[in-house]
Tab-separated table of C-alpha atoms and ligand atoms in Angstrom:
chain	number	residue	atom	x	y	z
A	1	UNK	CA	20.075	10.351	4.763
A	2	UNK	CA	17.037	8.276	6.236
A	3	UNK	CA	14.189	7.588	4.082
A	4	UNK	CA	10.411	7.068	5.547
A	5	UNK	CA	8.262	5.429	3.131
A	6	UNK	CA	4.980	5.244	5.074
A	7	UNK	CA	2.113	3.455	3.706
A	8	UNK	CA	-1.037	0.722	4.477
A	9	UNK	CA	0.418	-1.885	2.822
A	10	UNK	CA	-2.819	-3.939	2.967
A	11	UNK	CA	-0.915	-5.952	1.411
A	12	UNK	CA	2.581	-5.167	0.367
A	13	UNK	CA	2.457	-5.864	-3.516
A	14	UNK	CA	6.112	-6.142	-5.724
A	15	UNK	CA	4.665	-2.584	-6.801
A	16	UNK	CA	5.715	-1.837	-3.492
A	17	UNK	CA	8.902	-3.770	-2.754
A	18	UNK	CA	10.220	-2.463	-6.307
A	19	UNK	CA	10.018	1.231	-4.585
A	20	UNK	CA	11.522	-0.541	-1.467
A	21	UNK	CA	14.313	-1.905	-3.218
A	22	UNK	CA	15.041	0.945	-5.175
A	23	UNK	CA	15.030	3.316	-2.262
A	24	UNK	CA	17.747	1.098	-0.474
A	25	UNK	CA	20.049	1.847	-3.468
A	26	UNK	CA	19.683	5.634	-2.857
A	27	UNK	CA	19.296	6.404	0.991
A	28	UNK	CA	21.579	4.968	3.757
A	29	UNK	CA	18.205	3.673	5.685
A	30	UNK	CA	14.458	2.906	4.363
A	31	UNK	CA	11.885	3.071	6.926
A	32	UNK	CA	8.891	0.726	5.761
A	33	UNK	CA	6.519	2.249	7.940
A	34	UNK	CA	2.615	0.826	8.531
A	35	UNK	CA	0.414	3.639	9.477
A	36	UNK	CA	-1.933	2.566	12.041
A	37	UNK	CA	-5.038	3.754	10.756
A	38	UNK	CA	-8.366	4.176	12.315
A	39	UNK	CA	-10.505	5.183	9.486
A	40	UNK	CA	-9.671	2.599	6.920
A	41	UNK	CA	-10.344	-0.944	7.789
A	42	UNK	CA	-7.977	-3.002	6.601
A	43	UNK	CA	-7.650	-6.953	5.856
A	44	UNK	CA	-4.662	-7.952	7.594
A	45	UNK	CA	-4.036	-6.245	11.116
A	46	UNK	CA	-0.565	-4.411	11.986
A	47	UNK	CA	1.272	-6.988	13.010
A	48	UNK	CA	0.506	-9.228	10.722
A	49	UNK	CA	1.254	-6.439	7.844
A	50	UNK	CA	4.674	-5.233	9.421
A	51	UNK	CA	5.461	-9.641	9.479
A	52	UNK	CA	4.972	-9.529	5.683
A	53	UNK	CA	6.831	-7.460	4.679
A	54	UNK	CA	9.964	-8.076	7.258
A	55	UNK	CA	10.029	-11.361	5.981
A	56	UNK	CA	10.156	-10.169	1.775
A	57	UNK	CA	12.731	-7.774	2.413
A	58	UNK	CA	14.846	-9.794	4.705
A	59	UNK	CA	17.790	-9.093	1.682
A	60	UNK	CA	17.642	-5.834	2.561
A	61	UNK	CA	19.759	-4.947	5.391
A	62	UNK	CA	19.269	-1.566	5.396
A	63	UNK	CA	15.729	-1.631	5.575
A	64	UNK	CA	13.891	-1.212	9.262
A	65	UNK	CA	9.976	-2.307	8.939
A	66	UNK	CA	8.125	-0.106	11.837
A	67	UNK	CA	4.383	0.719	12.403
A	68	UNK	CA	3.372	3.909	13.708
A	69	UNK	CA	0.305	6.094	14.795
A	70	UNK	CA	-0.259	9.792	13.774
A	71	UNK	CA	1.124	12.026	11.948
A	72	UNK	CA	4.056	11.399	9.451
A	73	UNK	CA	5.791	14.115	10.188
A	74	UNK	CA	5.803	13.982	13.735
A	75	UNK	CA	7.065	10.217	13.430
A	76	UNK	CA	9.804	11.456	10.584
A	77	UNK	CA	11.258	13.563	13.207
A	78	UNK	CA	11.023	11.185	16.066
A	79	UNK	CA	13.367	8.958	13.789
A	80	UNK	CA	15.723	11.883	12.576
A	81	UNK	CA	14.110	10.622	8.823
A	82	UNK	CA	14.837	14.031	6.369
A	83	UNK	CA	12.762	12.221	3.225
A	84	UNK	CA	9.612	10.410	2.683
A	85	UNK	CA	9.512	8.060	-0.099
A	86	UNK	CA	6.301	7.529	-2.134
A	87	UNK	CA	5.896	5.810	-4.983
A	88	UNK	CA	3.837	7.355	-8.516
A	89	UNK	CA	1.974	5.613	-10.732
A	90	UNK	CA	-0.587	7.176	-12.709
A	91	UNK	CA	-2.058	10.621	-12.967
A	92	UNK	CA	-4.107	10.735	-10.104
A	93	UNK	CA	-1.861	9.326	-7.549
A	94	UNK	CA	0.120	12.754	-8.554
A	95	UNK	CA	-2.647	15.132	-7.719
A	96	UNK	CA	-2.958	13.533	-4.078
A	97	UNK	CA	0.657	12.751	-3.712
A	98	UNK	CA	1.547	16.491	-4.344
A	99	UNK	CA	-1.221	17.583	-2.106
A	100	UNK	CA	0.470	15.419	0.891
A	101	UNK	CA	3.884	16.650	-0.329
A	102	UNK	CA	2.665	20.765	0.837
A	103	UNK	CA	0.917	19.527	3.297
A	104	UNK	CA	4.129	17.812	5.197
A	105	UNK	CA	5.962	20.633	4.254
A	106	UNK	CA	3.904	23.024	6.427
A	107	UNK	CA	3.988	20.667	9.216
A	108	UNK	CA	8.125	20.737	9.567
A	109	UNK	CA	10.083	21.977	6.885
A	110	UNK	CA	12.649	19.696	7.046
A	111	UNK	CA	11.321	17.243	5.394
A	112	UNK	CA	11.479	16.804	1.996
A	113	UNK	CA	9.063	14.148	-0.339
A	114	UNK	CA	11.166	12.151	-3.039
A	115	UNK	CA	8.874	10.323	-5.265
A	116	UNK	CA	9.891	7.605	-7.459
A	117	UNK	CA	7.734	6.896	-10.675
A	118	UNK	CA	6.407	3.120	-10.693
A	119	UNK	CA	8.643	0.520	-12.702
A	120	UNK	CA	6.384	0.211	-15.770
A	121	UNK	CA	5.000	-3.567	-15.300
A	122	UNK	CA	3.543	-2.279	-11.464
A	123	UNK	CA	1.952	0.564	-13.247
A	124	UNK	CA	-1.292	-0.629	-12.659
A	125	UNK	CA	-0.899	-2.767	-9.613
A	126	UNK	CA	-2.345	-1.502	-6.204
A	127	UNK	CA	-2.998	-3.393	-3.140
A	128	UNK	CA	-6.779	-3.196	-3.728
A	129	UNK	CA	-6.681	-4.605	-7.219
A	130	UNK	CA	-4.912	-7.672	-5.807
A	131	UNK	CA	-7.331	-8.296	-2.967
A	132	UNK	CA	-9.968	-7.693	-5.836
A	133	UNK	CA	-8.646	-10.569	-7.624
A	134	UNK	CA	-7.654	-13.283	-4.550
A	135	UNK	CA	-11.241	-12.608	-3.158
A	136	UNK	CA	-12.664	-13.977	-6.402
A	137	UNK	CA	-10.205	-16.769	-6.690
A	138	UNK	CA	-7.380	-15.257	-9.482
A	139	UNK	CA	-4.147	-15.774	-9.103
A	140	UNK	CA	-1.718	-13.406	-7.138
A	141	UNK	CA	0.961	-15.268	-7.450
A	142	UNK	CA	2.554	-12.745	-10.369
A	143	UNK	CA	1.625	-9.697	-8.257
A	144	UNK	CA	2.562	-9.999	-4.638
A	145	UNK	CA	5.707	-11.718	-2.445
A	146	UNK	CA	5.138	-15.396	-2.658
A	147	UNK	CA	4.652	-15.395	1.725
A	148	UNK	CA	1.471	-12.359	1.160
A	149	UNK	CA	-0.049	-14.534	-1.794
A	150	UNK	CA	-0.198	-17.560	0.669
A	151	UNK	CA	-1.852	-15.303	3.229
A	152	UNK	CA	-4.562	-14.072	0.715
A	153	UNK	CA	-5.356	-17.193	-0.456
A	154	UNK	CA	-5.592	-18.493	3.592
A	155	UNK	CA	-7.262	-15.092	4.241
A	156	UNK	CA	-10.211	-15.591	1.240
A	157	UNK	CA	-10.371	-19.124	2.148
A	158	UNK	CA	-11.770	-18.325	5.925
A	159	UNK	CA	-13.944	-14.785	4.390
A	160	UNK	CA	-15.080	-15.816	1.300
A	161	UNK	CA	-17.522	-13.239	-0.297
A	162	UNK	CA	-20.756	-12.776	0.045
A	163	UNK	CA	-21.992	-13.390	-3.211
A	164	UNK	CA	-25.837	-12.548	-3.896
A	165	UNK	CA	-26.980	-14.423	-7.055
A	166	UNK	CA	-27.742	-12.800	-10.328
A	167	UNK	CA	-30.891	-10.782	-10.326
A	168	UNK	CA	-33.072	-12.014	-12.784
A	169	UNK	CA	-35.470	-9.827	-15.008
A	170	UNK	CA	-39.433	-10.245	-14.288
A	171	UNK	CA	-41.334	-9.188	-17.320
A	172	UNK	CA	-41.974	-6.139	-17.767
A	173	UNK	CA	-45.120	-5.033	-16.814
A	174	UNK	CA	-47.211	-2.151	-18.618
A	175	UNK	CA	-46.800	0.812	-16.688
A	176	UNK	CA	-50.230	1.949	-15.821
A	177	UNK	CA	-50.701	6.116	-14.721
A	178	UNK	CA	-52.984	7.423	-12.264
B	201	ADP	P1	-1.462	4.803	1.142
B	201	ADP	O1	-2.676	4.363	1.874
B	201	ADP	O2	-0.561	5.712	1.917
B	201	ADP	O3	-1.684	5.288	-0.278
B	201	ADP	P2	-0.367	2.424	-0.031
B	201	ADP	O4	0.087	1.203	0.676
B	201	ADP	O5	-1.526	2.250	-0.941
B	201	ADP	O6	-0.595	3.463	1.086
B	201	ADP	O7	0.831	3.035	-0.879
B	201	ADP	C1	2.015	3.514	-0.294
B	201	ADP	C2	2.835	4.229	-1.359
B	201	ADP	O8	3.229	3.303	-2.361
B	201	ADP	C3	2.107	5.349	-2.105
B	201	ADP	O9	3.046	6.389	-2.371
B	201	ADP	C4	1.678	4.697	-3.394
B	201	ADP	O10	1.534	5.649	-4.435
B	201	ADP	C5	2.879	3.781	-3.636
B	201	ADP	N1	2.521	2.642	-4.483
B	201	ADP	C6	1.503	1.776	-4.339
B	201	ADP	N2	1.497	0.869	-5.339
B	201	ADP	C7	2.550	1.165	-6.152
B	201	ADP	C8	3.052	0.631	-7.371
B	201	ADP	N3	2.470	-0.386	-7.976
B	201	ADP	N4	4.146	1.219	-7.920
B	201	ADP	C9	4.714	2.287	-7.314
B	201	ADP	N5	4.278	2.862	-6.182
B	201	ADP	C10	3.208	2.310	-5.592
């Protein structure tokens, strides 16, 4: 059986690769596959995400790294994939995970959702918290592949953020009516 696990990966995080690696103990193929998409505006481009994570799971034989465009389903069957892997973590991912789950269902019943639940120490870790933290100048070093943490740190580096400075309080003034 073929596994799809389709995702942004903006960056990949160990979160991630700890789904990957499971996965390749339970299917005969994992699919990383970087969805191409237009309405979220990611930090590193396609390429550049699909490089990342070929290079962290180059001990992985078994796993293909791919990008695609549209729908998941339609991509599924275009590479004879019968489950997409996703990953849980907290309560919320649940309600939107299940959502997608019915939703790909209607769209070709073949395919069936496996979700594995989030090793415990990635519970909290998303690829937003992580840019969160390299923008400000933490350390990712505990949180992503050693070769994504280098590209943050480049990546911050060359966009730092645009800080504004502390607003600071005037006196108050008496509030006058009329
Ligand atoms: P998407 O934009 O599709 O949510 P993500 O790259 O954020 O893409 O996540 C891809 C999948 O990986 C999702 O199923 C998400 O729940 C799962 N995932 C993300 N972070 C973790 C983590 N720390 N542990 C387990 N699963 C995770």
């Amino acid at each position: 059986m073929i596994a799809i696990y389709p995702g942004s990966f903006d960056p990949i995080t160990l979160g991630h690769l700890d789904i990957i690696e499971r996965g390749d103990r339970l299917f005969e193929k994992v699919i990383v596959a970087v969805l191409c998409n237009p309405s979220k505006s990611p930090i590193f481009s396609l390429e550049k995400r699909v490089a990342q994570i070929s290079r962290c799971t180059q001990h992985l034989p078994n796993v293909e790294v791919a990008s695609f465009t549209g729908l998941t389903t339609d991509y599924a069957r275009q590479r004879n994939a019968g489950v997409l892997l996703r990953g849980l973590r907290v309560l919320s991912d649940f309600e939107k995970e299940l959502q997608m789950a019915h939703t790909n269902k209607t769209l070709w019943d073949n395919i069936e959702t496996v979700f594995l639940a989030t090793s415990n120490e990635y519970s909290f870790l998303s690829s937003s918290v992580v840019k969160e933290i390299a923008k400000f100048g933490g350390s990712v070093d505990h949180l992503v592949p050693d070769n994504v943490a280098e590209d943050l740190y480049q990546w911050y580096k060359v966009h730092p953020p645009q800080i504004s400075p502390p607003t600071t309080m005037s006196t108050p003034q008496p509030f006058i009516e009329g």
